[in-house]
Amino acid sequence: MSLLWQCAIVLAVVAASAANEDFNVDCEKHSIKVTWKVSSELAENAARLFLGHCVPSTFSVLPTGEGMATFHYNLNGCAIKKRVTGKKHIYSTNLTYRPDRKPKPAAISHHIKCVYIRPEGWIPPFLIPAYGSAEGHGGLVFHMALLNEDLTGLAKTSLFPLGSFIPIWAAVDQKDHQPLLLLLEECVAATTPELQSASLVYPIITNKGCLADGKTGNSRFLPRYHSSALLLYLQSFKFALGEEVYIHCKLVAWDPEVFDIEKKACQYIKETGEWELLDDPSQSDLCKCCDSSCKPRLKRGVDSEPQGLVQNSVLGPLTIVENSETRIPSESVKYPTVEQVTVDWMA
């Protein structure tokens, strides 16, 4: 991130604001700082002001009765979404006033975005020898990127012929933490960088870590080189051919010694017709739920159970193209919506 900061473009995209509202956005080295001057009516309900899912770091009432809310948070917090596209790393979220709780919509919503230019020669951290060593303190940093065919660096193109493979790399910086296991809990493809309840999606990983596209297609996980990283060899699909596609994933950092039906990486082995646990095939019984529902039967105490450290990430846009060699007879395919695949983690 320090390299990215040297070539940063600070970009704040804000919708037309209501009267008497002033914004200031600072995209800092590792964080974002937003100050929001709100009307006296909103100041009386300051607890319903949010940046992503975070409330103001500080709030003060001005002599005029107006309020000044300050949000100062790490770029990897508050459900801020990171997207890698071309030569840019984009962090985006919404600044909202929600007098009512979800699922009711926000009364005021403004889109905030910080854009960092990727330096020439930037490569994913896993290619750096020191990757994974402890360095300082702070929260976890998650990564997600498209790789080239040799898995030696970033992809130089975002165009993929139908049926070809798209190498996707995901990782979490361990820093001063004990060893971590990186899991992709859910992944879907969509035609928009943000998911809505009615968005049409192509399920890739579902059911708490089941690579569903490996059963319907030929996608698979590659053997891990480290517990804190995961390589998904995704076969390009027919969904949204010729359109811009975004890969939405829920990344989870977990204990590498503990697997269960909700914390796993499972793939379908067509030769055996069975699901297999990537990290320990001897525990593949944990994957049997992939064809049904991977939710625990007992819900008692679920709120107190550890859920791991989570980051929602968006990768794209990428485009899948069809040519004469990959042409498939046209057919009517009905894709599910976000609600139908229960992707509530993007809300």
Coordinates of C-alpha atoms in Angstrom, one line a residue:
M1 CA 0.0 0.0 0.0
S2 CA 3.0 2.3 0.6
L3 CA 3.9 2.1 -3.0
L4 CA 0.4 2.8 -4.1
W5 CA 0.3 5.9 -1.9
Q6 CA 3.2 7.4 -3.9
C7 CA 1.0 7.5 -7.0
A8 CA -2.4 8.2 -5.5
I9 CA -5.2 9.9 -7.2
V10 CA -7.7 11.2 -4.6
L11 CA -11.1 11.1 -6.0
A12 CA -14.3 11.7 -4.1
V13 CA -17.5 11.0 -6.0
V14 CA -20.5 12.5 -4.2
A15 CA -24.1 12.6 -5.3
A16 CA -26.0 15.9 -5.3
S17 CA -26.2 16.8 -1.6
A18 CA -29.1 18.1 0.3
A19 CA -29.2 21.7 1.4
N20 CA -26.9 22.8 4.2
E21 CA -24.7 19.7 3.8
D22 CA -20.9 20.0 3.2
F23 CA -18.4 17.1 2.6
N24 CA -14.7 16.8 2.7
V25 CA -13.0 13.5 1.7
D26 CA -9.3 12.8 2.4
C27 CA -7.8 9.6 0.9
E28 CA -4.8 8.9 3.2
K29 CA -2.0 6.4 3.1
H30 CA -3.9 3.6 4.8
S31 CA -7.2 5.2 5.7
I32 CA -10.0 7.5 4.6
K33 CA -11.2 10.5 6.4
V34 CA -14.6 12.0 5.7
T35 CA -16.0 15.1 7.4
W36 CA -19.7 15.8 7.0
K37 CA -21.5 19.0 8.1
V38 CA -25.1 18.1 8.6
S39 CA -28.3 20.0 9.3
S40 CA -29.6 20.5 12.8
E41 CA -32.3 17.9 12.0
L42 CA -29.7 15.3 11.2
A43 CA -27.5 16.3 14.1
E44 CA -30.3 15.3 16.5
N45 CA -30.0 11.7 15.2
A46 CA -26.2 11.5 14.7
A47 CA -26.2 7.8 15.6
R48 CA -27.9 7.0 12.3
L49 CA -25.0 8.6 10.2
F50 CA -22.8 5.9 8.6
L51 CA -19.7 5.5 6.4
G52 CA -20.3 2.0 5.1
H53 CA -21.4 0.3 8.4
C54 CA -19.3 2.6 10.7
V55 CA -20.7 5.4 12.8
P56 CA -18.8 8.7 13.2
S57 CA -15.4 8.5 14.9
T58 CA -16.3 11.9 16.4
F59 CA -19.3 14.1 16.4
S60 CA -19.8 17.7 17.6
V61 CA -22.6 20.2 17.6
L62 CA -21.8 23.6 16.1
P63 CA -23.0 26.9 17.6
T64 CA -25.5 27.1 14.8
G65 CA -27.1 23.8 15.9
E66 CA -25.6 22.0 12.8
G67 CA -23.5 18.9 13.4
M68 CA -20.0 17.9 12.3
A69 CA -19.5 14.2 11.8
T70 CA -16.0 12.9 11.2
F71 CA -15.3 9.4 9.9
H72 CA -11.7 8.3 10.1
Y73 CA -11.2 4.6 9.4
N74 CA -8.8 2.1 7.8
L75 CA -9.4 1.4 4.1
N76 CA -10.0 -2.2 4.9
G77 CA -12.7 -1.5 7.5
C78 CA -16.3 -0.4 7.5
A79 CA -17.3 -2.7 4.6
I80 CA -15.3 -0.5 2.2
K81 CA -15.1 -2.4 -1.1
K82 CA -11.8 -2.8 -2.9
R83 CA -11.8 -3.3 -6.7
V84 CA -8.7 -3.8 -8.9
T85 CA -9.3 -2.6 -12.5
G86 CA -6.6 -1.9 -15.1
K87 CA -3.9 0.2 -13.4
K88 CA -6.1 1.3 -10.5
H89 CA -7.0 0.2 -7.0
I90 CA -10.4 1.6 -6.1
Y91 CA -11.9 1.8 -2.7
S92 CA -15.6 2.7 -2.5
T93 CA -18.4 2.9 0.0
N94 CA -21.5 5.0 0.8
L95 CA -22.0 7.9 3.2
T96 CA -25.6 7.5 4.5
Y97 CA -28.2 8.8 6.8
R98 CA -30.5 5.9 7.9
P99 CA -33.3 7.0 10.2
D100 CA -34.7 3.5 9.9
R101 CA -32.9 0.2 10.2
K102 CA -32.2 -2.1 7.2
P103 CA -33.8 -3.3 5.0
K104 CA -35.4 0.1 4.7
P105 CA -33.4 2.3 2.3
A106 CA -31.3 5.2 3.4
A107 CA -32.9 8.6 3.4
I108 CA -29.7 10.2 2.2
S109 CA -26.9 8.3 0.3
H110 CA -23.7 9.6 -1.2
H111 CA -21.1 7.5 -3.0
I112 CA -17.5 8.0 -1.9
K113 CA -14.5 6.7 -3.8
C114 CA -10.7 6.7 -3.4
V115 CA -8.6 5.8 -6.4
Y116 CA -4.9 4.8 -6.2
I117 CA -2.8 4.4 -9.3
R118 CA -0.9 1.1 -9.3
P119 CA 2.9 1.8 -9.7
E120 CA 4.7 0.5 -12.8
G121 CA 6.0 -3.0 -12.0
W122 CA 3.6 -3.6 -9.0
I123 CA 3.1 -7.3 -8.3
P124 CA 1.0 -9.1 -5.8
P125 CA 2.7 -9.5 -2.3
F126 CA 2.9 -13.3 -2.6
L127 CA 5.6 -12.8 -5.2
I128 CA 7.8 -10.9 -2.7
P129 CA 10.1 -13.2 -0.6
A130 CA 9.2 -11.4 2.6
Y131 CA 5.5 -11.9 2.2
G132 CA 3.9 -13.4 5.3
S133 CA 6.5 -12.1 7.7
A134 CA 5.4 -10.1 10.7
E135 CA 5.7 -6.3 10.2
G136 CA 4.2 -4.0 12.8
H137 CA 0.7 -3.9 14.1
G138 CA -2.7 -3.1 12.7
G139 CA -5.7 -4.8 11.1
L140 CA -5.5 -7.5 8.4
V141 CA -5.1 -6.5 4.8
F142 CA -6.9 -8.6 2.2
H143 CA -5.9 -8.9 -1.5
M144 CA -7.6 -10.1 -4.6
A145 CA -6.3 -9.9 -8.2
L146 CA -6.3 -11.5 -11.7
L147 CA -3.1 -13.3 -12.5
N148 CA -1.5 -14.2 -15.9
E149 CA -1.4 -17.7 -17.3
D150 CA 1.9 -18.5 -15.7
L151 CA 0.8 -17.4 -12.3
T152 CA 3.9 -15.2 -12.1
G153 CA 2.3 -11.8 -12.0
L154 CA -0.8 -9.7 -12.7
A155 CA -2.9 -10.4 -15.8
K156 CA -2.1 -8.0 -18.7
T157 CA -5.6 -8.4 -20.2
S158 CA -9.1 -8.4 -18.9
L159 CA -10.5 -10.2 -22.0
F160 CA -11.0 -14.0 -21.7
P161 CA -12.2 -16.4 -24.4
L162 CA -15.2 -18.4 -23.4
G163 CA -14.1 -21.7 -21.9
S164 CA -10.6 -20.5 -21.0
F165 CA -9.3 -20.2 -17.4
I166 CA -9.2 -17.1 -15.3
P167 CA -6.6 -17.4 -12.5
I168 CA -7.8 -15.5 -9.4
W169 CA -5.5 -14.9 -6.5
A170 CA -6.8 -14.0 -3.0
A171 CA -4.7 -13.6 0.1
V172 CA -4.5 -12.0 3.5
D173 CA -1.4 -10.3 5.0
Q174 CA -0.5 -12.2 8.2
K175 CA 1.5 -9.3 9.7
D176 CA 1.9 -9.9 13.4
H177 CA -1.0 -12.4 13.6
Q178 CA -0.6 -16.2 14.1
P179 CA -0.9 -18.3 10.9
L180 CA -4.1 -17.7 9.1
L181 CA -6.2 -19.6 6.6
L182 CA -7.7 -17.6 3.7
L183 CA -11.1 -18.9 2.6
L184 CA -13.5 -17.8 -0.2
E185 CA -16.8 -18.2 1.5
E186 CA -19.0 -17.0 -1.3
C187 CA -18.3 -15.7 -4.8
V188 CA -20.7 -14.6 -7.6
A189 CA -20.3 -12.9 -10.9
A190 CA -22.5 -9.9 -11.8
T191 CA -22.6 -7.2 -14.4
T192 CA -22.3 -4.4 -11.8
P193 CA -19.6 -3.4 -9.3
E194 CA -22.3 -3.3 -6.6
L195 CA -24.9 -5.9 -5.9
Q196 CA -28.6 -5.2 -5.5
S197 CA -31.2 -7.6 -4.4
A198 CA -32.6 -8.0 -7.9
S199 CA -29.2 -8.3 -9.6
L200 CA -28.7 -11.3 -11.8
V201 CA -25.7 -13.3 -10.7
Y202 CA -23.7 -16.4 -11.8
P203 CA -22.9 -18.5 -8.6
I204 CA -19.3 -19.5 -8.4
I205 CA -18.7 -20.4 -4.8
T206 CA -21.7 -21.0 -2.6
N207 CA -22.8 -22.8 0.5
K208 CA -20.0 -21.6 2.7
G209 CA -17.0 -22.5 0.6
C210 CA -18.3 -25.0 -2.1
L211 CA -16.9 -24.4 -5.5
A212 CA -20.2 -24.9 -7.3
D213 CA -18.8 -24.0 -10.7
G214 CA -16.4 -26.9 -10.4
K215 CA -19.3 -29.3 -10.6
T216 CA -21.1 -27.6 -13.5
G217 CA -17.9 -26.6 -15.3
N218 CA -14.2 -27.3 -14.8
S219 CA -13.2 -24.7 -12.3
R220 CA -10.9 -25.8 -9.4
F221 CA -8.6 -24.7 -6.6
L222 CA -4.9 -25.0 -7.1
P223 CA -2.8 -26.5 -4.3
R224 CA -1.9 -23.9 -1.7
Y225 CA 1.6 -22.4 -1.5
H226 CA 0.7 -20.9 1.8
S227 CA -2.4 -21.2 4.1
S228 CA -3.0 -17.4 3.9
A229 CA -3.5 -17.4 0.1
L230 CA -5.8 -19.2 -2.3
L231 CA -5.6 -19.7 -6.1
L232 CA -8.9 -20.2 -8.0
Y233 CA -8.6 -21.5 -11.5
L234 CA -12.0 -20.3 -12.8
Q235 CA -13.3 -21.5 -16.1
S236 CA -14.8 -18.6 -18.0
F237 CA -18.6 -18.9 -18.3
K238 CA -21.4 -17.9 -20.7
F239 CA -23.0 -15.5 -18.3
A240 CA -23.0 -11.9 -19.7
L241 CA -21.0 -12.7 -22.8
G242 CA -19.3 -9.6 -24.2
E243 CA -20.3 -7.4 -21.2
E244 CA -18.3 -6.2 -18.3
V245 CA -18.4 -8.7 -15.4
Y246 CA -17.4 -8.2 -11.8
I247 CA -16.5 -11.0 -9.4
H248 CA -17.9 -10.4 -5.9
C249 CA -16.3 -12.5 -3.1
K250 CA -16.5 -12.8 0.6
L251 CA -13.0 -13.4 2.0
V252 CA -12.5 -14.9 5.4
A253 CA -9.4 -15.2 7.5
W254 CA -9.7 -18.3 9.8
D255 CA -7.8 -20.7 12.0
P256 CA -5.8 -23.1 9.8
E257 CA -6.2 -25.9 12.3
V258 CA -10.0 -25.7 12.5
F259 CA -12.4 -26.8 9.7
D260 CA -16.2 -27.1 9.9
I261 CA -19.1 -27.1 7.5
E262 CA -19.1 -23.3 7.5
K263 CA -15.3 -22.8 7.2
K264 CA -13.9 -24.8 4.4
A265 CA -12.7 -24.9 0.8
C266 CA -14.4 -27.7 -1.1
Q267 CA -14.1 -28.7 -4.8
Y268 CA -15.9 -31.3 -6.8
I269 CA -13.7 -34.2 -8.2
K270 CA -15.4 -35.4 -11.4
E271 CA -13.3 -38.6 -11.5
T272 CA -14.7 -39.8 -8.2
G273 CA -18.0 -37.9 -8.3
E274 CA -17.4 -36.6 -4.8
W275 CA -16.6 -33.4 -3.0
E276 CA -13.1 -33.0 -1.5
L277 CA -11.7 -30.7 1.1
L278 CA -8.8 -28.8 -0.4
D279 CA -6.7 -28.6 2.7
D280 CA -7.2 -32.1 4.1
P281 CA -9.0 -34.7 1.9
S282 CA -9.3 -37.0 5.0
Q283 CA -11.9 -34.5 6.3
S284 CA -13.9 -34.4 3.1
D285 CA -17.0 -35.4 5.0
L286 CA -17.3 -31.7 5.8
C287 CA -18.1 -31.2 2.1
K288 CA -21.0 -33.6 1.8
C289 CA -23.3 -30.7 2.6
C290 CA -22.3 -28.9 -0.7
D291 CA -25.2 -30.6 -2.5
S292 CA -27.7 -29.5 0.2
S293 CA -27.2 -26.9 2.8
C294 CA -24.0 -26.2 4.8
K295 CA -25.7 -24.6 7.8
P296 CA -25.5 -26.0 11.3
R297 CA -28.7 -27.6 12.6
L298 CA -28.4 -25.9 16.0
K299 CA -28.5 -22.1 16.0
R300 CA -28.3 -21.7 19.8
G301 CA -25.5 -19.4 20.7
V302 CA -24.6 -18.6 17.1
D303 CA -24.1 -14.9 17.8
S304 CA -21.3 -15.7 20.3
E305 CA -19.5 -18.1 18.0
P306 CA -16.3 -16.8 16.2
Q307 CA -17.0 -15.9 12.6
G308 CA -13.4 -15.0 11.5
L309 CA -12.2 -11.8 10.0
V310 CA -14.2 -10.9 6.9
Q311 CA -13.7 -8.7 3.9
N312 CA -16.0 -8.2 0.9
S313 CA -14.0 -7.7 -2.3
V314 CA -14.9 -6.9 -5.9
L315 CA -12.6 -7.8 -8.9
G316 CA -13.1 -6.4 -12.3
P317 CA -14.3 -5.5 -14.7
L318 CA -13.4 -8.4 -17.0
T319 CA -15.0 -9.5 -20.3
I320 CA -15.7 -13.0 -21.5
V321 CA -15.8 -13.1 -25.3
E322 CA -17.0 -15.8 -27.7
N323 CA -15.2 -16.6 -30.9
S324 CA -15.7 -19.1 -33.7
E325 CA -13.7 -21.8 -31.8
T326 CA -15.6 -21.4 -28.6
R327 CA -19.1 -20.8 -30.0
I328 CA -21.8 -22.6 -28.1
P329 CA -25.3 -23.1 -29.5
S330 CA -27.6 -20.4 -28.1
E331 CA -30.0 -21.5 -25.4
S332 CA -32.3 -19.9 -22.9
V333 CA -30.6 -19.7 -19.5
K334 CA -32.3 -18.2 -16.5
Y335 CA -29.8 -16.9 -13.9
P336 CA -30.7 -16.4 -10.3
T337 CA -30.9 -13.1 -8.5
V338 CA -28.9 -12.2 -5.4
E339 CA -31.9 -12.9 -3.2
Q340 CA -32.3 -16.4 -4.7
V341 CA -28.7 -17.4 -3.9
T342 CA -28.9 -15.7 -0.5
V343 CA -25.9 -13.4 -0.9
D344 CA -26.8 -11.3 2.1
W345 CA -23.2 -10.6 2.9
M346 CA -23.1 -7.9 0.3
A347 CA -25.8 -5.9 1.9

